[in-house]
Short mmCIF file of C-alpha atoms in Angstrom, two decimals:
data_model
loop_
_atom_site.label_atom_id
_atom_site.label_comp_id
_atom_site.label_asym_id
_atom_site.label_seq_id
_atom_site.Cartn_x
_atom_site.Cartn_y
_atom_site.Cartn_z
CA MET A 18 9.01 -64.74 -53.13
CA SER A 19 10.53 -67.72 -51.18
CA ALA A 20 14.05 -67.77 -50.26
CA PRO A 21 16.33 -70.23 -51.71
CA VAL A 22 16.80 -73.39 -50.24
CA TRP A 23 20.43 -74.70 -50.46
CA ARG A 24 21.58 -78.42 -50.94
CA THR A 25 23.92 -79.92 -48.72
CA LEU A 26 27.42 -80.92 -49.69
CA ALA A 27 27.70 -84.27 -51.06
CA PRO A 28 31.03 -86.16 -51.41
CA GLY A 29 32.96 -84.70 -53.83
CA ALA A 30 31.35 -81.16 -54.01
CA THR A 31 33.76 -78.30 -54.88
CA VAL A 32 33.75 -75.56 -52.21
CA ALA A 33 35.18 -72.06 -53.71
CA VAL A 34 37.34 -70.47 -51.43
CA VAL A 35 37.47 -66.18 -51.96
CA ALA A 36 39.24 -63.71 -50.04
CA PRO A 37 36.85 -60.98 -50.86
CA ALA A 38 38.45 -58.87 -47.34
CA GLY A 39 41.91 -59.38 -45.89
CA PRO A 40 45.12 -61.44 -47.02
CA ALA A 41 46.06 -64.66 -45.11
CA LEU A 42 49.55 -66.25 -44.23
CA PRO A 43 50.52 -67.92 -47.18
CA GLU A 44 51.40 -71.43 -44.93
CA ARG A 45 47.71 -71.36 -43.94
CA VAL A 46 46.45 -70.41 -47.60
CA ALA A 47 48.09 -73.81 -48.37
CA ALA A 48 46.62 -75.98 -46.01
CA VAL A 49 42.91 -75.40 -47.31
CA PRO A 50 42.47 -77.92 -49.26
CA ALA A 51 43.41 -80.33 -47.15
CA LEU A 52 40.88 -79.56 -44.66
CA LEU A 53 38.25 -79.93 -47.70
CA GLN A 54 39.45 -83.20 -49.10
CA ALA A 55 39.65 -84.41 -45.63
CA GLN A 56 35.77 -84.10 -45.38
CA GLY A 57 35.22 -85.70 -49.05
CA TRP A 58 35.02 -82.58 -50.82
CA GLN A 59 37.21 -80.26 -53.28
CA ALA A 60 38.66 -76.58 -53.02
CA ARG A 61 38.77 -74.61 -55.58
CA LEU A 62 41.05 -71.47 -54.46
CA TYR A 63 40.64 -67.98 -56.19
CA PRO A 64 43.58 -66.05 -56.93
CA GLY A 65 42.83 -63.36 -54.44
CA CYS A 66 43.54 -66.30 -51.50
CA HIS A 67 47.17 -65.57 -53.47
CA THR A 68 47.57 -61.99 -53.28
CA ARG A 69 48.16 -59.58 -50.87
CA GLN A 70 48.09 -55.15 -50.84
CA GLY A 71 48.45 -54.02 -47.88
CA PHE A 72 45.95 -54.57 -45.59
CA LEU A 73 43.55 -55.85 -48.57
CA ALA A 74 43.99 -59.56 -50.15
CA GLY A 75 44.13 -57.30 -53.57
CA PRO A 76 43.03 -55.24 -55.53
CA ASP A 77 39.17 -54.33 -55.23
CA ALA A 78 38.77 -55.45 -58.83
CA LEU A 79 40.81 -58.68 -58.22
CA ARG A 80 38.54 -59.54 -55.43
CA VAL A 81 35.12 -58.97 -56.79
CA ALA A 82 35.85 -60.46 -59.97
CA ASP A 83 36.51 -63.67 -57.59
CA LEU A 84 33.47 -63.16 -56.06
CA MET A 85 31.62 -63.05 -58.87
CA ASP A 86 33.10 -65.85 -60.60
CA ALA A 87 33.01 -68.39 -57.93
CA PHE A 88 29.32 -67.63 -57.95
CA ALA A 89 29.13 -68.26 -61.61
CA ASP A 90 30.73 -71.10 -61.87
CA PRO A 91 28.51 -73.69 -62.08
CA GLN A 92 30.95 -76.50 -60.64
CA VAL A 93 31.26 -74.77 -57.41
CA ASP A 94 28.58 -75.93 -54.69
CA ALA A 95 29.51 -73.14 -52.48
CA VAL A 96 31.05 -70.60 -51.36
CA TRP A 97 33.30 -70.10 -48.86
CA CYS A 98 35.42 -66.58 -47.38
CA LEU A 99 38.83 -67.96 -46.68
CA ARG A 100 38.93 -64.86 -44.00
CA GLY A 101 37.99 -61.56 -42.70
CA GLY A 102 40.03 -58.42 -41.86
CA TYR A 103 38.78 -55.52 -43.53
CA GLY A 104 37.53 -54.88 -47.52
CA SER A 105 34.65 -56.73 -48.12
CA GLY A 106 32.38 -53.55 -47.90
CA ARG A 107 34.88 -51.95 -50.80
CA LEU A 108 33.07 -54.61 -53.14
CA LEU A 109 29.80 -53.50 -52.68
CA PRO A 110 29.29 -51.02 -55.54
CA ALA A 111 31.30 -52.98 -58.15
CA ILE A 112 28.84 -56.19 -57.25
CA ASP A 113 26.54 -57.25 -60.46
CA VAL A 114 23.59 -57.45 -58.41
CA ASP A 115 22.01 -58.79 -61.52
CA ARG A 116 24.59 -61.26 -62.73
CA LEU A 117 24.97 -62.75 -59.03
CA ALA A 118 21.33 -62.90 -58.61
CA ARG A 119 21.82 -65.26 -61.49
CA HIS A 120 23.73 -67.68 -59.85
CA PRO A 121 22.72 -68.18 -56.27
CA LYS A 122 24.67 -70.57 -53.57
CA LEU A 123 25.61 -70.41 -50.46
CA LEU A 124 27.84 -68.12 -48.45
CA ILE A 125 30.18 -69.41 -45.67
CA GLY A 126 31.64 -67.05 -43.52
CA TYR A 127 31.77 -63.95 -40.80
CA SER A 128 33.36 -60.55 -39.34
CA ASP A 129 34.12 -58.59 -42.45
CA ILE A 130 31.97 -60.75 -44.38
CA THR A 131 28.89 -59.07 -42.64
CA ALA A 132 28.59 -56.59 -45.44
CA LEU A 133 28.05 -59.15 -48.28
CA HIS A 134 25.34 -61.24 -46.09
CA LEU A 135 23.47 -57.80 -45.93
CA LEU A 136 23.47 -57.69 -49.57
CA LEU A 137 22.90 -61.40 -50.02
CA ASP A 138 19.99 -60.53 -47.59
CA ARG A 139 18.43 -58.05 -49.98
CA LEU A 140 18.00 -60.74 -52.88
CA GLY A 141 16.23 -63.18 -50.09
CA TRP A 142 19.28 -65.62 -49.80
CA PRO A 143 20.12 -67.83 -46.42
CA ALA A 144 23.55 -67.74 -45.82
CA LEU A 145 25.60 -69.21 -42.83
CA HIS A 146 27.57 -66.95 -40.15
CA ALA A 147 30.17 -69.39 -39.09
CA PRO A 148 33.94 -69.80 -39.31
CA MET A 149 36.70 -69.56 -42.03
CA PRO A 150 39.69 -71.01 -42.45
CA ALA A 151 42.15 -68.78 -42.52
CA SER A 152 40.86 -67.00 -39.26
CA ASP A 153 39.79 -69.66 -37.33
CA LEU A 154 39.50 -73.33 -38.58
CA LEU A 155 43.72 -73.93 -39.14
CA LEU A 156 44.46 -72.52 -35.44
CA PRO A 157 44.74 -74.80 -32.47
CA GLY A 158 42.22 -75.75 -30.51
CA ARG A 159 39.13 -75.54 -33.33
CA GLU A 160 38.68 -78.84 -34.13
CA ALA A 161 35.47 -79.22 -32.35
CA ASP A 162 34.28 -75.62 -34.24
CA ALA A 163 35.22 -77.36 -37.48
CA GLN A 164 33.22 -80.44 -36.86
CA ALA A 165 30.53 -77.90 -36.03
CA LEU A 166 30.49 -76.24 -39.17
CA PHE A 167 30.98 -79.93 -41.62
CA THR A 168 28.55 -81.63 -39.93
CA LEU A 169 25.80 -78.64 -40.64
CA LEU A 170 26.95 -78.75 -44.26
CA ARG A 171 26.98 -82.57 -44.69
CA ASP A 172 23.54 -83.17 -42.17
CA GLY A 173 21.41 -80.34 -43.27
CA LEU A 174 19.33 -77.60 -41.65
CA ARG A 175 15.60 -77.90 -42.20
CA ALA A 176 12.47 -76.50 -40.19
CA GLY A 177 11.88 -77.70 -36.88
CA ASP A 178 15.60 -77.97 -36.34
CA ARG A 179 15.99 -76.34 -32.63
CA LEU A 180 19.08 -74.65 -32.43
CA ALA A 181 20.32 -74.75 -28.51
CA PRO A 182 24.11 -74.89 -27.99
CA PRO A 183 25.64 -74.28 -24.69
CA LEU A 184 25.49 -70.66 -24.26
CA LEU A 185 29.13 -68.96 -23.11
CA PRO A 186 29.40 -67.77 -19.74
CA ASP A 187 28.51 -64.57 -19.37
CA ALA A 188 24.84 -65.29 -20.90
CA TRP A 189 22.51 -63.55 -19.55
CA CYS A 190 18.85 -62.70 -21.30
CA LEU A 191 15.86 -60.73 -21.25
CA PRO A 192 12.99 -63.66 -21.79
CA GLY A 193 10.43 -63.51 -24.60
CA VAL A 194 9.35 -65.04 -27.38
CA ALA A 195 9.56 -63.44 -31.30
CA SER A 196 9.43 -65.06 -35.31
CA GLY A 197 11.61 -63.29 -37.64
CA ARG A 198 13.90 -63.55 -40.21
CA LEU A 199 17.83 -63.80 -38.60
CA LEU A 200 19.83 -61.32 -39.82
CA GLY A 201 23.11 -59.86 -39.46
CA GLY A 202 27.16 -60.06 -37.86
CA ASN A 203 29.08 -58.12 -36.98
CA LEU A 204 27.90 -55.24 -34.87
CA SER A 205 31.10 -52.54 -36.36
CA LEU A 206 30.01 -53.35 -40.11
CA LEU A 207 26.18 -53.22 -39.27
CA ALA A 208 26.42 -49.32 -38.01
CA ALA A 209 28.73 -48.92 -40.70
CA LEU A 210 26.39 -49.65 -43.49
CA CYS A 211 23.36 -47.57 -41.08
CA GLY A 212 22.64 -44.56 -44.17
CA THR A 213 24.05 -46.71 -47.07
CA ARG A 214 21.83 -48.86 -50.16
CA TRP A 215 22.94 -51.83 -47.56
CA GLN A 216 21.74 -50.22 -44.49
CA PRO A 217 20.54 -53.65 -42.35
CA GLN A 218 16.40 -54.12 -43.38
CA ALA A 219 15.66 -55.16 -39.78
CA GLN A 220 11.94 -54.76 -39.69
CA GLY A 221 10.56 -57.80 -37.88
CA ALA A 222 13.66 -59.65 -37.86
CA LEU A 223 15.79 -61.55 -35.14
CA LEU A 224 18.77 -59.36 -35.30
CA PHE A 225 22.10 -61.20 -34.44
CA ILE A 226 25.30 -58.87 -33.03
CA GLU A 227 29.07 -59.81 -32.32
CA GLU A 228 31.84 -58.06 -31.84
CA VAL A 229 35.64 -58.61 -30.80
CA GLY A 230 38.46 -55.57 -29.94
CA GLU A 231 36.40 -52.99 -29.55
CA PRO A 232 36.04 -51.02 -26.14
CA ALA A 233 32.79 -50.16 -24.38
CA TYR A 234 32.56 -46.99 -25.76
CA ARG A 235 32.64 -48.02 -29.32
CA ILE A 236 30.06 -50.72 -28.53
CA ASP A 237 27.63 -47.71 -27.76
CA ARG A 238 28.59 -45.65 -30.40
CA CYS A 239 27.21 -48.27 -32.94
CA LEU A 240 23.91 -49.25 -30.98
CA LEU A 241 23.22 -45.91 -30.72
CA GLN A 242 23.93 -45.44 -34.83
CA LEU A 243 21.89 -48.38 -35.36
CA ARG A 244 18.84 -47.17 -32.45
CA LEU A 245 19.35 -43.77 -34.19
CA ALA A 246 19.08 -44.86 -37.85
CA GLY A 247 15.76 -47.50 -36.77
CA VAL A 248 17.05 -50.50 -36.87
CA LEU A 249 16.83 -51.45 -32.91
CA ASP A 250 13.23 -49.98 -33.06
CA ALA A 251 12.88 -52.14 -35.88
CA ALA A 252 13.76 -55.96 -34.58
CA ALA A 253 11.24 -58.22 -33.38
CA GLY A 254 14.42 -59.73 -31.48
CA PHE A 255 18.48 -60.09 -30.36
CA VAL A 256 20.53 -62.74 -30.08
CA LEU A 257 24.14 -61.65 -29.35
CA GLY A 258 27.15 -63.25 -29.83
CA SER A 259 30.60 -63.38 -28.46
CA PHE A 260 32.05 -59.75 -27.56
CA THR A 261 35.65 -60.90 -27.21
CA GLU A 262 38.89 -59.18 -26.42
CA GLY A 263 37.46 -55.74 -25.26
CA GLU A 264 36.53 -54.06 -22.13
CA ALA A 265 34.66 -56.72 -19.25
CA ALA A 266 32.06 -58.72 -19.53
CA ALA A 267 30.27 -56.73 -16.87
CA GLU A 268 30.85 -53.76 -18.92
CA ASN A 269 29.74 -54.76 -22.33
CA GLU A 270 26.73 -56.30 -20.85
CA ALA A 271 25.28 -52.80 -18.85
CA VAL A 272 25.94 -50.99 -22.82
CA LEU A 273 24.02 -53.81 -23.88
CA ARG A 274 21.33 -53.73 -21.57
CA ASP A 275 21.16 -49.62 -21.64
CA HIS A 276 20.30 -49.48 -25.49
CA LEU A 277 18.24 -53.12 -26.00
CA GLY A 278 16.22 -53.31 -22.38
CA SER A 279 13.86 -50.20 -22.88
CA LEU A 280 12.73 -52.13 -25.93
CA GLY A 281 10.25 -54.81 -23.96
CA LYS A 282 11.68 -57.23 -26.67
CA PRO A 283 13.58 -60.41 -25.99
CA VAL A 284 17.15 -60.62 -25.94
CA LEU A 285 19.42 -63.48 -25.47
CA ALA A 286 23.10 -63.15 -24.75
CA GLY A 287 25.59 -65.57 -25.18
CA TRP A 288 25.23 -67.39 -28.34
CA PRO A 289 28.18 -69.06 -29.45
CA SER A 290 29.04 -67.27 -32.31
CA GLY A 291 31.73 -64.70 -33.09
CA HIS A 292 35.43 -64.18 -32.92
CA GLY A 293 35.94 -66.18 -30.00
CA THR A 294 35.56 -69.83 -29.30
CA PRO A 295 33.52 -71.88 -29.34
CA HIS A 296 31.88 -70.38 -32.66
CA GLN A 297 28.51 -72.37 -33.77
CA PRO A 298 27.24 -71.51 -37.32
CA LEU A 299 24.16 -69.45 -37.30
CA PRO A 300 22.00 -69.78 -40.37
CA LEU A 301 20.92 -65.86 -41.42
CA GLY A 302 18.56 -64.93 -43.54
CA VAL A 303 15.92 -68.12 -42.52
CA GLN A 304 12.86 -67.30 -40.29
CA ALA A 305 13.39 -68.90 -36.77
CA ARG A 306 11.35 -68.54 -33.33
CA LEU A 307 13.50 -66.69 -30.09
CA ASP A 308 12.44 -67.98 -26.96
CA ALA A 309 15.27 -65.93 -24.90
CA GLY A 310 14.24 -67.69 -21.91
CA ALA A 311 14.60 -71.22 -22.78
CA GLY A 312 17.66 -69.76 -24.49
CA HIS A 313 16.78 -71.80 -27.99
CA LEU A 314 16.18 -70.97 -31.74
CA THR A 315 14.14 -73.30 -33.88
CA LEU A 316 14.01 -72.57 -37.56
CA LEU A 317 10.26 -72.49 -39.24
CA GLN A 318 11.67 -73.02 -42.68
CA ASP A 319 14.06 -75.41 -44.46
CA MET A 320 17.63 -73.69 -45.03
CA LEU A 321 20.04 -77.15 -46.32
CA ARG A 322 18.18 -79.91 -47.59
CA PRO A 323 19.78 -83.44 -48.51
CA ALA A 324 21.52 -83.20 -52.09
#
């Protein structure tokens, strides 16, 4: 079965904003509608955006209800996660997958939202690994990141499009070419879900990995888990995003080269997606060709067509 192709957001489109993970500051929540209205879209904020229960944006039952209701609402054109933090993985057993599958929509988010991306990947749905309002776009200096996301949502992503953003200063590569489905997200989440029903299905995929705030030994431990679970061996190639607020870039590179360098597969590091800035949106769940030496990805199928 072919993957669905989403429609771009036309003027007047409704974007559901949900909080499946951590809580956001009230002043950032209050600023979300204006952020979307400036693009000609309408925001529909769900109850969990205004709730807090410790480190979670409300109890699990509320957060999963928000998520399901957002997807089921026929007036909603896309679902945007308010922020990451922690908690999306707690929802996985409670999500009614059969009901969800009847209401396909584009999901936008990253970080802890990786847990939801892996679930949608099993449904064959493309998604966007992209900035979120409360953790990114409402902060100073993120105007370029916001523009990149909003332009993509307005203009679309088609087969043949080449993604070749300027790479991060610590970029490096193991040259080679590989094609496969783009899959992945936050390293800690990818590792934590190994051995579960939601383990990354990486056979023949281009595995994208990013991380924040983890020292080199923890990055090593997560990569070891992926390797022992067969995820690294299964992948066709690797795209590495930002690794921020942890060890020096040279230490992270040494760990990544140690685990990936012996696999004989292309690796492109320094892709500007993740917890730092610049943070370019990256499509997931679509077929692409990686040319690590040239530093670019080429889409092999449509993802976002004009509305």
